[in-house]
Coordinates of C-alpha atoms (C1' of nucleotides) in Angstrom, one line a residue:
Chain A
M14 CA 2.8 -153.7 -74.9
N15 CA 6.3 -154.1 -76.3
N16 CA 7.5 -153.9 -79.8
A17 CA 10.5 -156.1 -79.1
H18 CA 10.9 -158.5 -76.3
D19 CA 14.2 -159.6 -74.7
S20 CA 15.8 -162.0 -77.1
E21 CA 17.3 -164.1 -74.2
I22 CA 13.8 -164.7 -72.9
L23 CA 12.3 -165.6 -76.3
R24 CA 15.1 -168.0 -77.1
G25 CA 14.8 -169.6 -73.7
L26 CA 11.1 -169.9 -74.0
H27 CA 11.4 -171.4 -77.5
A28 CA 13.9 -174.0 -76.2
A29 CA 11.6 -175.0 -73.4
I30 CA 8.7 -175.3 -75.9
I31 CA 10.7 -177.5 -78.2
D32 CA 11.7 -179.8 -75.3
L33 CA 8.1 -180.0 -74.2
V34 CA 6.7 -180.7 -77.6
D35 CA 9.3 -183.3 -78.4
E36 CA 8.6 -185.1 -75.2
I37 CA 4.8 -185.0 -75.8
N38 CA 5.2 -186.2 -79.4
R39 CA 7.2 -189.3 -78.2
P40 CA 5.2 -192.4 -79.2
R41 CA 6.7 -194.1 -76.1
R42 CA 4.8 -191.7 -73.9
D43 CA 1.5 -192.8 -75.4
D44 CA 2.4 -196.4 -75.0
R45 CA 3.2 -195.8 -71.4
L46 CA -0.1 -194.0 -70.8
I47 CA -2.1 -196.7 -72.6
E48 CA -0.3 -199.3 -70.5
E49 CA -1.0 -197.4 -67.3
A50 CA -4.7 -197.1 -68.3
G51 CA -4.8 -200.9 -69.0
I52 CA -6.8 -200.6 -72.2
P53 CA -6.3 -202.1 -75.7
L54 CA -6.1 -199.2 -78.0
D55 CA -4.0 -198.4 -81.1
R56 CA -1.7 -195.6 -80.0
A57 CA -2.1 -193.9 -83.4
L58 CA -5.8 -193.6 -82.8
F59 CA -5.9 -192.4 -79.2
P60 CA -4.8 -188.8 -79.8
L61 CA -7.7 -188.4 -82.2
L62 CA -10.1 -189.9 -79.7
A63 CA -8.9 -187.4 -77.1
R64 CA -9.6 -184.5 -79.4
V65 CA -13.0 -185.7 -80.4
W66 CA -13.8 -185.9 -76.7
R67 CA -12.4 -182.5 -76.1
Y68 CA -13.8 -180.6 -79.0
G69 CA -16.7 -182.7 -80.1
P70 CA -19.2 -182.7 -81.6
I71 CA -16.9 -181.9 -84.4
G72 CA -16.6 -182.6 -88.1
V73 CA -13.8 -183.9 -90.2
V74 CA -12.6 -180.7 -91.7
E75 CA -12.6 -178.7 -88.5
L76 CA -10.6 -181.4 -86.7
A77 CA -8.2 -181.6 -89.6
D78 CA -7.7 -177.8 -89.4
R79 CA -7.0 -178.2 -85.7
T80 CA -4.4 -180.9 -86.1
G81 CA -2.9 -179.5 -89.3
R82 CA -3.3 -182.6 -91.3
D83 CA -5.2 -183.3 -94.5
H84 CA -8.9 -183.9 -94.0
T85 CA -8.7 -187.2 -95.9
T86 CA -6.3 -188.5 -93.3
I87 CA -8.6 -187.6 -90.5
S88 CA -11.5 -189.0 -92.4
R89 CA -9.9 -192.4 -92.5
Q90 CA -8.9 -192.4 -88.9
M91 CA -12.3 -191.4 -87.8
T92 CA -13.7 -194.3 -89.8
K93 CA -11.5 -196.6 -87.8
L94 CA -12.6 -195.1 -84.5
E95 CA -16.2 -195.5 -85.6
E96 CA -15.6 -199.2 -86.5
L97 CA -14.2 -199.7 -83.0
G98 CA -17.3 -198.2 -81.6
L99 CA -15.5 -195.5 -79.8
I100 CA -17.0 -192.6 -81.6
E101 CA -20.3 -192.0 -83.3
R102 CA -21.1 -189.8 -86.3
K103 CA -24.4 -188.4 -87.4
P104 CA -25.3 -185.6 -89.8
S105 CA -25.5 -182.2 -88.1
M106 CA -29.0 -180.8 -87.8
T107 CA -27.9 -177.4 -88.8
D108 CA -25.6 -178.4 -91.7
R109 CA -26.2 -181.8 -93.2
R110 CA -22.9 -181.8 -95.0
V111 CA -21.0 -182.3 -91.7
R112 CA -21.1 -185.6 -89.9
E113 CA -20.6 -184.6 -86.3
A114 CA -18.5 -187.0 -84.3
T115 CA -19.0 -187.6 -80.6
V116 CA -17.5 -190.2 -78.3
T117 CA -19.8 -193.1 -77.5
E118 CA -20.3 -194.5 -74.0
K119 CA -17.6 -197.1 -74.7
G120 CA -15.3 -194.3 -75.9
Q121 CA -16.1 -192.2 -72.8
E122 CA -15.0 -195.1 -70.6
M123 CA -11.7 -195.3 -72.4
V124 CA -11.2 -191.5 -72.1
D125 CA -12.0 -191.7 -68.4
L126 CA -9.4 -194.5 -67.9
L127 CA -6.9 -192.5 -69.9
N128 CA -7.5 -189.3 -67.9
A129 CA -7.2 -191.1 -64.6
A130 CA -4.0 -192.8 -65.8
R131 CA -2.6 -189.5 -66.9
E132 CA -3.4 -187.9 -63.6
R133 CA -1.6 -190.7 -61.7
L134 CA 1.4 -190.3 -63.9
A135 CA 1.3 -186.5 -63.6
N136 CA 1.1 -186.7 -59.8
R137 CA 4.1 -189.0 -59.8
I138 CA 6.1 -186.6 -62.0
L139 CA 5.1 -183.4 -60.3
V140 CA 5.6 -184.3 -56.7
D141 CA 7.8 -181.2 -56.1
W142 CA 5.3 -178.7 -57.5
T143 CA 2.8 -176.7 -55.4
D144 CA -0.7 -176.3 -56.7
E145 CA 0.0 -172.5 -56.9
D146 CA 3.0 -173.0 -59.2
L147 CA 1.0 -175.4 -61.3
D148 CA -1.9 -173.1 -61.6
Q149 CA 0.3 -170.2 -62.6
L150 CA 1.9 -172.3 -65.3
R151 CA -1.6 -173.4 -66.4
A152 CA -2.8 -169.8 -66.7
L153 CA 0.2 -168.5 -68.5
L154 CA 0.3 -171.5 -70.9
R155 CA -3.4 -171.1 -71.7
R156 CA -2.9 -167.5 -72.5
F157 CA 0.1 -168.3 -74.6
A158 CA -1.7 -171.0 -76.6
D159 CA -4.7 -168.8 -77.2
D160 CA -2.4 -166.0 -78.5
L161 CA -0.7 -168.5 -80.7
M162 CA -3.9 -169.8 -82.2
R163 CA -5.5 -166.4 -82.7
Chain B
M2 CA 5.4 -181.7 -52.1
N3 CA 1.9 -183.1 -52.8
N4 CA 0.7 -186.6 -53.3
A5 CA -2.3 -185.5 -55.3
H6 CA -2.7 -182.2 -57.1
D7 CA -6.0 -180.5 -57.8
S8 CA -7.6 -182.3 -60.7
E9 CA -9.0 -179.1 -62.1
I10 CA -5.6 -177.6 -62.5
L11 CA -4.1 -180.7 -64.0
R12 CA -6.9 -181.0 -66.6
G13 CA -6.6 -177.4 -67.4
L14 CA -2.9 -177.7 -67.8
H15 CA -3.2 -180.7 -70.0
A16 CA -5.7 -178.9 -72.2
A17 CA -3.4 -176.0 -72.6
I18 CA -0.5 -178.3 -73.5
I19 CA -2.5 -180.1 -76.1
D20 CA -3.5 -176.9 -77.7
L21 CA 0.1 -175.7 -77.7
V22 CA 1.5 -178.9 -79.1
D23 CA -1.1 -179.2 -81.8
E24 CA -0.4 -175.6 -82.8
I25 CA 3.4 -176.2 -82.9
N26 CA 3.0 -179.4 -84.9
R27 CA 1.1 -177.7 -87.6
P28 CA 3.0 -177.9 -90.9
R29 CA 1.5 -174.6 -91.9
R30 CA 3.4 -173.0 -89.0
D31 CA 6.7 -174.2 -90.4
D32 CA 5.8 -173.0 -93.9
R33 CA 5.0 -169.6 -92.5
L34 CA 8.3 -169.4 -90.7
I35 CA 10.3 -170.6 -93.7
E36 CA 8.5 -168.0 -95.8
E37 CA 9.3 -165.3 -93.3
A38 CA 12.9 -166.3 -93.2
G39 CA 13.0 -166.3 -97.0
I40 CA 15.0 -169.4 -97.4
P41 CA 14.5 -172.5 -99.6
L42 CA 14.3 -175.4 -97.2
D43 CA 12.2 -178.6 -97.1
R44 CA 9.9 -178.1 -94.1
A45 CA 10.3 -181.8 -93.1
L46 CA 14.1 -181.2 -92.7
F47 CA 14.1 -178.0 -90.8
P48 CA 13.0 -179.2 -87.4
L49 CA 15.9 -181.7 -87.5
L50 CA 18.4 -179.0 -88.5
A51 CA 17.2 -176.9 -85.5
R52 CA 17.8 -179.8 -83.2
V53 CA 21.3 -180.6 -84.5
W54 CA 22.0 -176.9 -84.0
R55 CA 20.7 -177.0 -80.4
Y56 CA 22.0 -180.3 -79.2
G57 CA 25.0 -180.9 -81.5
P58 CA 27.5 -182.4 -81.8
I59 CA 25.1 -185.3 -81.6
G60 CA 24.8 -188.8 -83.1
V61 CA 21.9 -190.5 -84.8
V62 CA 20.7 -192.6 -81.9
E63 CA 20.8 -189.9 -79.3
L64 CA 18.9 -187.6 -81.6
A65 CA 16.4 -190.3 -82.4
D66 CA 15.9 -190.9 -78.7
R67 CA 15.2 -187.2 -78.2
T68 CA 12.6 -187.0 -80.9
G69 CA 11.1 -190.4 -80.3
R70 CA 11.3 -191.7 -83.8
D71 CA 13.2 -194.7 -85.1
H72 CA 16.9 -194.2 -85.5
T73 CA 16.7 -195.3 -89.2
T74 CA 14.4 -192.4 -90.0
I75 CA 16.7 -189.9 -88.4
S76 CA 19.7 -191.5 -90.2
R77 CA 18.0 -191.0 -93.6
Q78 CA 17.1 -187.4 -92.8
M79 CA 20.5 -186.6 -91.6
T80 CA 21.9 -187.9 -94.8
K81 CA 19.7 -185.5 -96.7
L82 CA 20.8 -182.6 -94.5
E83 CA 24.4 -183.6 -95.1
E84 CA 23.9 -183.7 -98.9
L85 CA 22.4 -180.3 -98.7
G86 CA 25.6 -179.1 -97.0
L87 CA 23.7 -177.9 -93.9
I88 CA 25.3 -180.3 -91.4
E89 CA 28.6 -182.1 -91.2
R90 CA 29.4 -185.5 -89.7
K91 CA 32.6 -186.9 -88.5
P92 CA 33.5 -189.8 -86.3
S93 CA 33.7 -188.9 -82.6
M94 CA 37.2 -188.9 -81.1
T95 CA 36.1 -190.6 -78.0
D96 CA 33.8 -193.2 -79.6
R97 CA 34.5 -194.0 -83.2
R98 CA 31.1 -195.7 -83.6
V99 CA 29.2 -192.4 -83.5
R100 CA 29.3 -189.9 -86.3
E101 CA 28.8 -186.6 -84.6
A102 CA 26.7 -184.1 -86.5
T103 CA 27.2 -180.4 -86.4
V104 CA 25.8 -177.5 -88.4
T105 CA 28.0 -176.2 -91.1
E106 CA 28.6 -172.5 -91.8
K107 CA 25.9 -172.6 -94.4
G108 CA 23.6 -174.4 -92.0
Q109 CA 24.3 -171.8 -89.3
E110 CA 23.3 -169.0 -91.7
M111 CA 19.9 -170.7 -92.2
V112 CA 19.5 -171.2 -88.5
D113 CA 20.3 -167.6 -87.9
L114 CA 17.7 -166.5 -90.5
L115 CA 15.1 -168.9 -89.0
N116 CA 15.8 -167.6 -85.5
A117 CA 15.5 -164.0 -86.6
A118 CA 12.3 -164.8 -88.4
R119 CA 10.8 -166.6 -85.4
E120 CA 11.6 -163.7 -83.2
R121 CA 9.9 -161.3 -85.5
L122 CA 6.8 -163.5 -85.6
A123 CA 6.9 -163.9 -81.8
N124 CA 7.1 -160.2 -81.2
R125 CA 4.1 -159.7 -83.5
I126 CA 2.1 -162.4 -81.6
L127 CA 3.2 -161.4 -78.1
V128 CA 2.6 -157.7 -78.2
D129 CA 0.4 -157.8 -75.1
W130 CA 2.9 -159.6 -72.9
T131 CA 5.4 -158.0 -70.6
D132 CA 8.9 -159.3 -70.4
E133 CA 8.1 -160.3 -66.8
D134 CA 5.2 -162.5 -67.7
L135 CA 7.2 -164.1 -70.5
D136 CA 10.1 -164.8 -68.3
Q137 CA 7.9 -166.4 -65.7
L138 CA 6.3 -168.6 -68.3
R139 CA 9.8 -169.5 -69.6
A140 CA 11.0 -170.5 -66.1
L141 CA 7.9 -172.5 -65.3
L142 CA 7.9 -174.3 -68.6
R143 CA 11.6 -175.1 -68.4
R144 CA 11.1 -176.7 -65.0
F145 CA 8.1 -178.6 -66.3
A146 CA 9.9 -179.9 -69.4
D147 CA 12.8 -180.9 -67.3
D148 CA 10.6 -182.8 -64.9
L149 CA 8.9 -184.5 -67.8
M150 CA 12.1 -185.6 -69.3
R151 CA 13.3 -186.7 -65.9
Chain C
dC26 C1' 43.1 -211.1 -72.0
dA27 C1' 39.7 -213.4 -75.0
dG28 C1' 35.1 -214.2 -76.0
dA29 C1' 30.5 -212.5 -75.5
dA30 C1' 27.3 -209.0 -75.2
dT31 C1' 26.1 -204.3 -76.3
dC32 C1' 26.0 -200.1 -79.0
dG33 C1' 25.9 -196.8 -83.0
dT34 C1' 25.1 -196.8 -87.7
dG35 C1' 23.2 -197.9 -92.1
dT36 C1' 20.5 -200.8 -95.9
dG37 C1' 16.7 -203.5 -97.9
dC38 C1' 12.0 -204.5 -97.5
dA39 C1' 7.2 -204.3 -96.1
dT40 C1' 3.8 -201.6 -94.1
dT41 C1' 1.5 -197.6 -93.2
dA42 C1' 0.5 -192.8 -93.5
dT43 C1' -0.2 -188.8 -96.2
dT44 C1' -1.3 -186.3 -100.1
dC45 C1' -3.5 -185.3 -104.7
dA46 C1' -7.1 -185.4 -107.9
dC47 C1' -11.7 -186.0 -108.4
dG48 C1' -16.8 -186.7 -107.5
dT49 C1' -21.0 -186.0 -104.6
dT50 C1' -24.0 -183.6 -101.7
dT51 C1' -25.3 -179.5 -99.3
dT52 C1' -25.1 -174.8 -98.3
dT53 C1' -24.3 -169.9 -99.3
dC54 C1' -25.0 -165.8 -101.7
dG55 C1' -25.3 -162.5 -105.6
Chain D
dC20 C1' -32.6 -169.5 -109.4
dG21 C1' -27.8 -170.7 -110.4
dA22 C1' -22.9 -170.4 -109.6
dA23 C1' -19.5 -170.8 -106.2
dA24 C1' -17.9 -172.8 -102.2
dA25 C1' -17.7 -176.0 -98.4
dA26 C1' -17.8 -180.8 -96.1
dC27 C1' -16.9 -185.3 -97.0
dG28 C1' -15.3 -189.5 -99.0
dT29 C1' -12.7 -192.8 -102.4
dG30 C1' -8.9 -194.4 -105.3
dA31 C1' -4.3 -194.0 -106.8
dA32 C1' 0.4 -192.3 -106.4
dT33 C1' 3.9 -191.0 -103.2
dA34 C1' 6.4 -190.5 -99.0
dA35 C1' 7.4 -191.7 -94.4
dT36 C1' 8.2 -195.0 -90.9
dG37 C1' 9.5 -199.1 -88.6
dC38 C1' 11.5 -203.9 -88.6
dA39 C1' 15.0 -207.3 -89.4
dC40 C1' 19.4 -207.6 -90.2
dA41 C1' 24.4 -206.8 -90.9
dC42 C1' 28.8 -204.8 -89.6
dG43 C1' 32.3 -202.6 -87.1
dA44 C1' 33.5 -200.4 -82.5
dT45 C1' 33.2 -200.7 -77.7
dT46 C1' 32.4 -202.5 -73.1
dC47 C1' 31.6 -206.1 -70.1
dT48 C1' 33.0 -210.4 -67.8
dG49 C1' 34.9 -214.5 -66.3

DNA sequence: CAGAATCGTGTGCATTATTCACGTTTTTCG
DNA sequence: CGAAAAACGTGAATAATGCACACGATTCTG
């Protein structure tokens, strides 16, 4: 328990985070992944599909909170995903105001293809890593993200 | 050197990355930081200012490459930053096509305030971390980001 | 060395994304 | 019960983004 951490470390950590986030935000990365997966999917929609898969069943407002955008934006994108048959929405049984979204079978197939493609790309990029280092990064990053979201 | 890493680890790592990136991308975070810093700055412009500070002197195209957006978008935002007197642009001496951007003194003051504010917030969030753990995360994340950027 | 191809930058235009204001339905709670 | 709040959606206004293109600077190439 520290009141003040080493500024050097904090700045270095921040720099690494910015580099990582910029890299992940790159539209070209998504294009590459979609190409590797070999599926036809609008790259604007696929991050949302991934999040419905991960956090679903989930409503519009909660998902909007999570991604930091207005709920109306998410509402429209979810409508598109629904029209494409990738997600499914039905009123929640416990709260009929929320229309819970889940991935359909067709959506699940796409998610599977995307996950497999991402794993192939990751293995190509991370050839020099040991499983031990990766797992350490995973654990530390999980803790960090949780603290950030708290 | 592994051909295939443990899928569990990779998926867990990916999940943590998504959580982190979503959290960082949240506009509310930037608002919070700007408020803590006590400066009047459009939250859309401040990520760009931070990157000019970090990578500058830097031209439009290189910065656009780095952030993954179209170069015309960056060009317009840089114009705004210049009008606000936060950055300065002058033709490069080695290549007169590029107009190298650097932060002005006024821009530097803002960056300093932002960095100080971020550090205060970070120390509040990371009370339970030791410097050792933080530095380990920093080192692993730096390596990861570098590998990702190839 | 001259012409062609490439690169960095910026502008006009069209498209798309995002927000804002508002209304509806459902739930919560005093 | 009844008021307040929450989840969701629609329409209109606004902002952001990308594309086509132009122009000067630079590099490539025969």
